[in-house]
Amino acid sequence: MHYTATPEDFEAGTLPKSVLRDLREAIETDGYAVVSGLVSEETRELLLPSILEDVDIVRAGGELTTHEKNTGVGHLQLGLRRHAPYVCADLAANPLIESVVAEILGGGAWLGFYNGNVNCPGSTFQPLHFDRPYSWKSREEAEADGQSWPPPTTTLSCSVALADITAETGATEIYPGSQRETEVATWTTNRLKERPDLLEAWGPPARMEVPAGAICFRDPRMWHRGVPNRSDRPRAMLGLTYHSARGNHWRGRVVHEVAAEEQALLDGDPSLKLLDEGGVGDGRLVFHSSSRAAFEIESLHGIDRNIRFTDDEVNHLVDAHSRGGARVCAAA
């Protein structure tokens, strides 16, 4: 599905109800949908050069990043600048984006990831993978919790195109509908190794082409991989990820069995989330106080922007990328 936002949508502060229903159906069925016209040309012209400058900084070191070593050469997870003027309201607090988030995840959904994804010229293939696991591992577990099977996503990825993302520049390879493959629900890995039967069942793959200013809303359980960028320029894509209100882990999944002392901490402070290694941490995204104005508009759709402001320097190439952009800190 591909819809283009209208001036009337911006005036209303939401996409039309019929469009939201169609987007929900497309994401549930195909795993993704694209909405054009969400991010202004002014914002794109501000952010794109800053990201390309940061690519040059990272590349000047002459070494592969940790992300490249784990996934594929030329694919950069790149922290976005977290201070004014580089934090823009039409990304950080866009009511049309948040209307889609609320439709898919419900009220109280929270922003859990704000980062860059750059595919550089000469890049290689990534392993085929999915970004998030199922929050319910079996039909019985889902039905006991009042959920359908396959269960709904508890996370929504928003891939923002600052310039046209095409097959030539390395548009992501995707397997539409594969987020409904329940066989992977209990896997301990997120990589589709040595399973040609599953790939054949959900293939052939497509490409996630996104025009400048558009956003691809994606169920991150859908299988995908980065592919070579055969152009002569980096493909800069921004990644915003939202999690449902029930997502008590900092990656957005629902953890069903929580120790009593940890649950007491979570109940007492909604900014706290469970950590990979156990325990509880501050799950808010860290932004410099100079960016506060970008978040000041109240959410029309009950979305928690999940921000912690600081007057200290936020090094977007280090601090802001820690733990996927959240810089989760151990609970006091």
Tab-separated table of C-alpha atoms in Angstrom:
chain	number	residue	atom	x	y	z
A	1	MET	CA	0.000	0.000	0.000
A	2	HIS	CA	1.185	3.529	-0.814
A	3	TYR	CA	-0.684	6.628	0.373
A	4	THR	CA	0.296	10.300	-0.002
A	5	ALA	CA	-0.525	12.638	2.880
A	6	THR	CA	-2.571	15.715	1.953
A	7	PRO	CA	-2.684	19.290	3.321
A	8	GLU	CA	-6.067	18.373	4.810
A	9	ASP	CA	-4.438	15.523	6.733
A	10	PHE	CA	-1.901	17.910	8.258
A	11	GLU	CA	-4.665	20.342	9.168
A	12	ALA	CA	-6.601	17.538	10.867
A	13	GLY	CA	-3.483	16.207	12.626
A	14	THR	CA	-4.226	12.648	11.550
A	15	LEU	CA	-4.534	10.422	8.535
A	16	PRO	CA	-8.177	9.605	7.627
A	17	LYS	CA	-9.758	6.696	9.501
A	18	SER	CA	-10.234	4.736	6.284
A	19	VAL	CA	-6.560	5.172	5.389
A	20	LEU	CA	-5.470	4.107	8.870
A	21	ARG	CA	-7.588	0.962	8.567
A	22	ASP	CA	-6.031	0.190	5.192
A	23	LEU	CA	-2.539	0.770	6.585
A	24	ARG	CA	-3.261	-1.575	9.478
A	25	GLU	CA	-4.497	-4.283	7.094
A	26	ALA	CA	-1.459	-3.876	4.835
A	27	ILE	CA	1.004	-4.078	7.728
A	28	GLU	CA	-0.765	-7.082	9.239
A	29	THR	CA	-0.884	-8.865	5.864
A	30	ASP	CA	2.192	-7.731	3.944
A	31	GLY	CA	4.339	-6.490	6.831
A	32	TYR	CA	4.760	-2.950	5.522
A	33	ALA	CA	3.117	0.121	3.957
A	34	VAL	CA	4.466	3.437	2.647
A	35	VAL	CA	3.118	6.944	3.289
A	36	SER	CA	4.575	9.796	1.251
A	37	GLY	CA	4.744	13.476	2.057
A	38	LEU	CA	5.370	13.153	5.798
A	39	VAL	CA	8.809	14.776	6.143
A	40	SER	CA	9.430	18.267	4.788
A	41	GLU	CA	12.034	19.168	2.212
A	42	GLU	CA	13.475	21.645	4.726
A	43	THR	CA	14.095	18.884	7.246
A	44	ARG	CA	15.588	16.587	4.615
A	45	GLU	CA	17.954	19.318	3.404
A	46	LEU	CA	19.102	19.929	6.979
A	47	LEU	CA	19.619	16.320	8.027
A	48	LEU	CA	21.027	14.672	4.927
A	49	PRO	CA	24.306	16.671	4.785
A	50	SER	CA	24.833	16.159	8.519
A	51	ILE	CA	24.535	12.390	8.127
A	52	LEU	CA	26.906	12.337	5.154
A	53	GLU	CA	29.416	14.347	7.205
A	54	ASP	CA	29.175	11.744	9.953
A	55	VAL	CA	29.695	8.937	7.441
A	56	ASP	CA	32.975	10.595	6.447
A	57	ILE	CA	33.977	10.841	10.129
A	58	VAL	CA	33.266	7.157	10.733
A	59	ARG	CA	34.999	6.100	7.520
A	60	ALA	CA	38.083	8.210	8.284
A	61	GLY	CA	38.956	5.762	11.047
A	62	GLY	CA	39.710	3.122	8.416
A	63	GLU	CA	38.187	0.290	10.430
A	64	LEU	CA	34.905	-1.581	10.240
A	65	THR	CA	32.311	-0.636	12.826
A	66	THR	CA	30.997	-3.230	15.273
A	67	HIS	CA	27.700	-3.270	13.381
A	68	GLU	CA	29.494	-3.995	10.084
A	69	LYS	CA	31.420	-6.855	11.659
A	70	ASN	CA	28.168	-8.382	12.935
A	71	THR	CA	26.037	-7.818	9.844
A	72	GLY	CA	27.691	-6.668	6.624
A	73	VAL	CA	30.398	-4.360	5.309
A	74	GLY	CA	29.125	-0.903	4.380
A	75	HIS	CA	25.978	-1.016	6.516
A	76	LEU	CA	26.211	1.625	9.251
A	77	GLN	CA	24.004	2.131	12.281
A	78	LEU	CA	24.734	5.806	12.721
A	79	GLY	CA	23.629	7.913	15.674
A	80	LEU	CA	21.619	10.996	14.681
A	81	ARG	CA	22.529	14.385	16.112
A	82	ARG	CA	20.570	14.907	19.311
A	83	HIS	CA	20.779	18.702	19.612
A	84	ALA	CA	19.252	21.764	17.931
A	85	PRO	CA	18.790	22.468	15.081
A	86	TYR	CA	19.083	18.826	13.983
A	87	VAL	CA	16.072	17.528	15.911
A	88	CYS	CA	12.974	18.422	13.891
A	89	ALA	CA	9.350	18.348	14.995
A	90	ASP	CA	8.123	16.739	11.768
A	91	LEU	CA	10.107	13.677	12.801
A	92	ALA	CA	10.088	13.871	16.593
A	93	ALA	CA	6.465	14.929	17.079
A	94	ASN	CA	4.677	14.509	13.753
A	95	PRO	CA	0.961	13.920	14.454
A	96	LEU	CA	0.464	12.019	11.184
A	97	ILE	CA	3.257	9.582	12.053
A	98	GLU	CA	1.844	9.210	15.536
A	99	SER	CA	-1.661	8.562	14.162
A	100	VAL	CA	-0.274	5.511	12.346
A	101	VAL	CA	1.625	4.372	15.442
A	102	ALA	CA	-1.517	4.630	17.590
A	103	GLU	CA	-3.550	2.715	14.994
A	104	ILE	CA	-1.073	-0.165	14.919
A	105	LEU	CA	0.150	-0.271	18.531
A	106	GLY	CA	-2.573	1.549	20.486
A	107	GLY	CA	-2.440	4.506	22.843
A	108	GLY	CA	0.492	4.785	25.203
A	109	ALA	CA	2.976	3.497	22.601
A	110	TRP	CA	6.464	4.886	23.191
A	111	LEU	CA	9.447	5.894	21.076
A	112	GLY	CA	12.251	3.437	21.724
A	113	PHE	CA	14.730	3.987	18.892
A	114	TYR	CA	15.908	7.069	16.966
A	115	ASN	CA	18.882	6.394	14.755
A	116	GLY	CA	20.338	6.379	11.276
A	117	ASN	CA	20.794	3.496	8.860
A	118	VAL	CA	23.278	4.179	6.057
A	119	ASN	CA	24.080	1.848	3.173
A	120	CYS	CA	27.429	2.890	1.692
A	121	PRO	CA	28.629	2.348	-1.895
A	122	GLY	CA	30.421	-0.982	-2.230
A	123	SER	CA	28.459	-2.612	0.601
A	124	THR	CA	27.860	-6.358	0.816
A	125	PHE	CA	24.821	-8.521	1.557
A	126	GLN	CA	23.663	-8.826	5.157
A	127	PRO	CA	22.391	-12.144	6.506
A	128	LEU	CA	18.634	-12.500	6.124
A	129	HIS	CA	17.094	-11.724	9.518
A	130	PHE	CA	14.233	-10.237	11.493
A	131	ASP	CA	14.680	-7.384	13.976
A	132	ARG	CA	12.297	-8.362	16.774
A	133	PRO	CA	11.077	-11.697	18.134
A	134	TYR	CA	7.482	-12.667	18.834
A	135	SER	CA	6.215	-11.460	22.212
A	136	TRP	CA	4.093	-14.618	22.515
A	137	LYS	CA	5.823	-17.899	21.783
A	138	SER	CA	2.873	-20.271	21.253
A	139	ARG	CA	-0.799	-20.286	20.356
A	140	GLU	CA	-1.646	-21.329	23.906
A	141	GLU	CA	0.354	-18.456	25.433
A	142	ALA	CA	-1.187	-15.953	23.054
A	143	GLU	CA	-4.762	-17.125	23.515
A	144	ALA	CA	-4.360	-17.179	27.309
A	145	ASP	CA	-3.441	-13.514	27.060
A	146	GLY	CA	-6.357	-12.670	24.773
A	147	GLN	CA	-4.230	-12.419	21.619
A	148	SER	CA	-4.776	-13.836	18.145
A	149	TRP	CA	-2.433	-16.323	16.482
A	150	PRO	CA	-0.208	-15.323	14.780
A	151	PRO	CA	0.046	-12.648	17.454
A	152	PRO	CA	0.151	-8.917	16.708
A	153	THR	CA	3.365	-6.970	16.615
A	154	THR	CA	4.342	-5.009	19.724
A	155	THR	CA	6.808	-2.891	17.741
A	156	LEU	CA	6.559	-0.680	14.647
A	157	SER	CA	9.579	0.422	12.608
A	158	CYS	CA	9.431	3.698	10.684
A	159	SER	CA	12.036	3.906	7.909
A	160	VAL	CA	12.393	7.527	6.773
A	161	ALA	CA	13.778	8.370	3.328
A	162	LEU	CA	15.766	11.633	3.185
A	163	ALA	CA	16.385	11.021	-0.536
A	164	ASP	CA	14.833	8.497	-2.918
A	165	ILE	CA	15.640	4.954	-1.819
A	166	THR	CA	15.838	2.776	-4.920
A	167	ALA	CA	17.113	-0.630	-5.930
A	168	GLU	CA	20.233	1.069	-7.315
A	169	THR	CA	21.045	2.709	-3.957
A	170	GLY	CA	20.470	-0.499	-2.008
A	171	ALA	CA	16.794	-0.584	-1.052
A	172	THR	CA	16.320	-3.267	1.611
A	173	GLU	CA	15.331	-6.740	0.436
A	174	ILE	CA	12.129	-7.881	2.153
A	175	TYR	CA	9.926	-10.983	2.336
A	176	PRO	CA	6.360	-9.601	2.501
A	177	GLY	CA	4.094	-11.509	4.853
A	178	SER	CA	6.904	-13.414	6.552
A	179	GLN	CA	6.099	-11.735	9.882
A	180	ARG	CA	3.231	-14.251	10.058
A	181	GLU	CA	5.538	-17.297	9.992
A	182	THR	CA	5.001	-18.759	13.465
A	183	GLU	CA	7.732	-21.393	13.166
A	184	VAL	CA	10.282	-18.731	14.149
A	185	ALA	CA	8.367	-17.796	17.321
A	186	THR	CA	10.549	-19.951	19.566
A	187	TRP	CA	13.865	-19.456	17.762
A	188	THR	CA	16.819	-18.216	19.792
A	189	THR	CA	18.379	-16.649	16.686
A	190	ASN	CA	16.981	-13.952	14.402
A	191	ARG	CA	18.806	-15.208	11.294
A	192	LEU	CA	17.262	-17.350	8.567
A	193	LYS	CA	20.141	-19.737	8.013
A	194	GLU	CA	19.793	-22.993	6.105
A	195	ARG	CA	16.016	-22.789	5.715
A	196	PRO	CA	15.388	-22.658	1.973
A	197	ASP	CA	11.946	-24.184	2.569
A	198	LEU	CA	10.822	-21.126	4.531
A	199	LEU	CA	12.326	-18.733	1.999
A	200	GLU	CA	10.533	-20.521	-0.829
A	201	ALA	CA	7.258	-20.437	1.101
A	202	TRP	CA	7.403	-16.666	1.595
A	203	GLY	CA	9.251	-15.656	-1.553
A	204	PRO	CA	10.066	-14.267	-3.922
A	205	PRO	CA	11.556	-11.267	-2.098
A	206	ALA	CA	10.729	-7.659	-2.939
A	207	ARG	CA	12.620	-4.408	-2.435
A	208	MET	CA	11.655	-1.668	0.029
A	209	GLU	CA	11.808	1.357	-2.260
A	210	VAL	CA	10.792	4.606	-0.541
A	211	PRO	CA	10.538	8.075	-2.149
A	212	ALA	CA	12.127	11.113	-0.500
A	213	GLY	CA	10.015	12.434	2.373
A	214	ALA	CA	8.100	9.175	2.737
A	215	ILE	CA	8.103	6.644	5.559
A	216	CYS	CA	7.869	2.886	5.277
A	217	PHE	CA	5.953	1.614	8.321
A	218	ARG	CA	7.151	-1.934	8.909
A	219	ASP	CA	6.517	-4.862	11.213
A	220	PRO	CA	10.131	-5.560	12.293
A	221	ARG	CA	9.397	-9.282	12.454
A	222	MET	CA	9.252	-9.313	8.638
A	223	TRP	CA	12.362	-10.959	7.188
A	224	HIS	CA	14.762	-8.612	5.426
A	225	ARG	CA	18.401	-7.871	4.713
A	226	GLY	CA	20.626	-5.059	3.556
A	227	VAL	CA	21.941	-5.487	0.012
A	228	PRO	CA	24.790	-3.909	-1.974
A	229	ASN	CA	24.538	-0.207	-2.791
A	230	ARG	CA	25.600	-0.110	-6.436
A	231	SER	CA	25.433	3.693	-6.733
A	232	ASP	CA	28.190	6.197	-6.017
A	233	ARG	CA	26.481	7.829	-3.016
A	234	PRO	CA	25.501	6.645	0.486
A	235	ARG	CA	21.851	5.802	1.025
A	236	ALA	CA	20.806	7.574	4.208
A	237	MET	CA	17.699	6.263	5.948
A	238	LEU	CA	16.448	7.235	9.399
A	239	GLY	CA	14.973	4.698	11.756
A	240	LEU	CA	12.336	5.496	14.374
A	241	THR	CA	10.923	2.540	16.277
A	242	TYR	CA	7.875	2.613	18.540
A	243	HIS	CA	6.779	0.010	21.074
A	244	SER	CA	3.357	-0.782	22.509
A	245	ALA	CA	2.465	0.296	26.032
A	246	ARG	CA	2.754	-3.339	27.139
A	247	GLY	CA	6.355	-3.550	25.962
A	248	ASN	CA	8.214	-3.740	29.273
A	249	HIS	CA	11.599	-4.584	27.740
A	250	TRP	CA	13.728	-1.769	26.314
A	251	ARG	CA	13.617	-3.482	22.895
A	252	GLY	CA	9.812	-3.373	22.998
A	253	ARG	CA	8.877	-6.990	23.539
A	254	VAL	CA	6.523	-8.178	26.254
A	255	VAL	CA	8.262	-10.142	29.008
A	256	HIS	CA	5.609	-12.240	30.736
A	257	GLU	CA	7.508	-13.528	33.757
A	258	VAL	CA	9.126	-10.719	35.742
A	259	ALA	CA	10.724	-10.997	39.176
A	260	ALA	CA	8.645	-9.336	41.882
A	261	GLU	CA	11.317	-6.782	42.793
A	262	GLU	CA	11.785	-5.795	39.145
A	263	GLN	CA	8.031	-5.538	38.588
A	264	ALA	CA	7.791	-3.213	41.589
A	265	LEU	CA	10.385	-0.926	39.991
A	266	LEU	CA	8.566	-0.976	36.641
A	267	ASP	CA	5.232	-0.195	38.301
A	268	GLY	CA	6.750	2.721	40.172
A	269	ASP	CA	8.456	4.421	37.204
A	270	PRO	CA	7.225	4.081	33.596
A	271	SER	CA	10.597	5.260	32.259
A	272	LEU	CA	12.231	2.039	33.469
A	273	LYS	CA	12.522	-1.019	31.218
A	274	LEU	CA	13.938	-4.525	31.504
A	275	LEU	CA	17.466	-5.057	30.162
A	276	ASP	CA	18.941	-7.876	28.068
A	277	GLU	CA	21.326	-8.947	30.802
A	278	GLY	CA	18.712	-8.786	33.540
A	279	GLY	CA	17.754	-5.996	35.871
A	280	VAL	CA	16.067	-2.697	35.096
A	281	GLY	CA	17.346	0.477	33.436
A	282	ASP	CA	16.235	3.935	32.330
A	283	GLY	CA	14.838	3.281	28.853
A	284	ARG	CA	14.402	6.880	27.745
A	285	LEU	CA	16.176	8.314	24.720
A	286	VAL	CA	18.796	10.905	25.629
A	287	PHE	CA	18.616	14.305	23.882
A	288	HIS	CA	20.363	17.588	24.567
A	289	SER	CA	18.147	20.214	26.193
A	290	SER	CA	18.517	22.472	23.143
A	291	SER	CA	16.235	20.075	21.251
A	292	ARG	CA	13.360	20.400	23.716
A	293	ALA	CA	11.268	22.644	21.436
A	294	ALA	CA	10.937	19.860	18.840
A	295	PHE	CA	9.009	17.742	21.349
A	296	GLU	CA	6.868	20.454	22.964
A	297	ILE	CA	3.718	19.923	20.916
A	298	GLU	CA	1.372	17.613	22.822
A	299	SER	CA	0.699	14.276	21.188
A	300	LEU	CA	-2.798	14.157	19.711
A	301	HIS	CA	-2.719	10.360	19.754
A	302	GLY	CA	-1.393	9.474	23.215
A	303	ILE	CA	2.153	8.642	22.114
A	304	ASP	CA	4.926	8.795	24.734
A	305	ARG	CA	8.045	10.343	23.175
A	306	ASN	CA	10.088	8.798	25.995
A	307	ILE	CA	12.797	11.487	26.183
A	308	ARG	CA	15.317	12.370	28.882
A	309	PHE	CA	16.871	15.805	28.345
A	310	THR	CA	20.343	16.659	29.563
A	311	ASP	CA	22.479	19.791	29.582
A	312	ASP	CA	25.574	17.628	29.157
A	313	GLU	CA	26.998	16.975	25.719
A	314	VAL	CA	25.358	14.054	23.927
A	315	ASN	CA	27.894	12.462	21.606
A	316	HIS	CA	25.586	11.093	18.929
A	317	LEU	CA	28.356	8.905	17.501
A	318	VAL	CA	28.880	7.169	20.840
A	319	ASP	CA	26.419	7.936	23.637
A	320	ALA	CA	23.254	8.198	21.573
A	321	HIS	CA	23.921	4.882	19.833
A	322	SER	CA	24.566	2.847	22.978
A	323	ARG	CA	21.934	0.126	23.286
A	324	GLY	CA	20.253	1.088	20.026
A	325	GLY	CA	20.065	4.796	20.682
A	326	ALA	CA	18.608	4.717	24.176
A	327	ARG	CA	21.746	4.849	26.325
A	328	VAL	CA	19.970	2.727	28.912
A	329	CYS	CA	21.399	3.328	32.377
A	330	ALA	CA	21.234	0.952	35.323
A	331	ALA	CA	18.434	1.754	37.731
A	332	ALA	CA	19.428	3.529	40.925
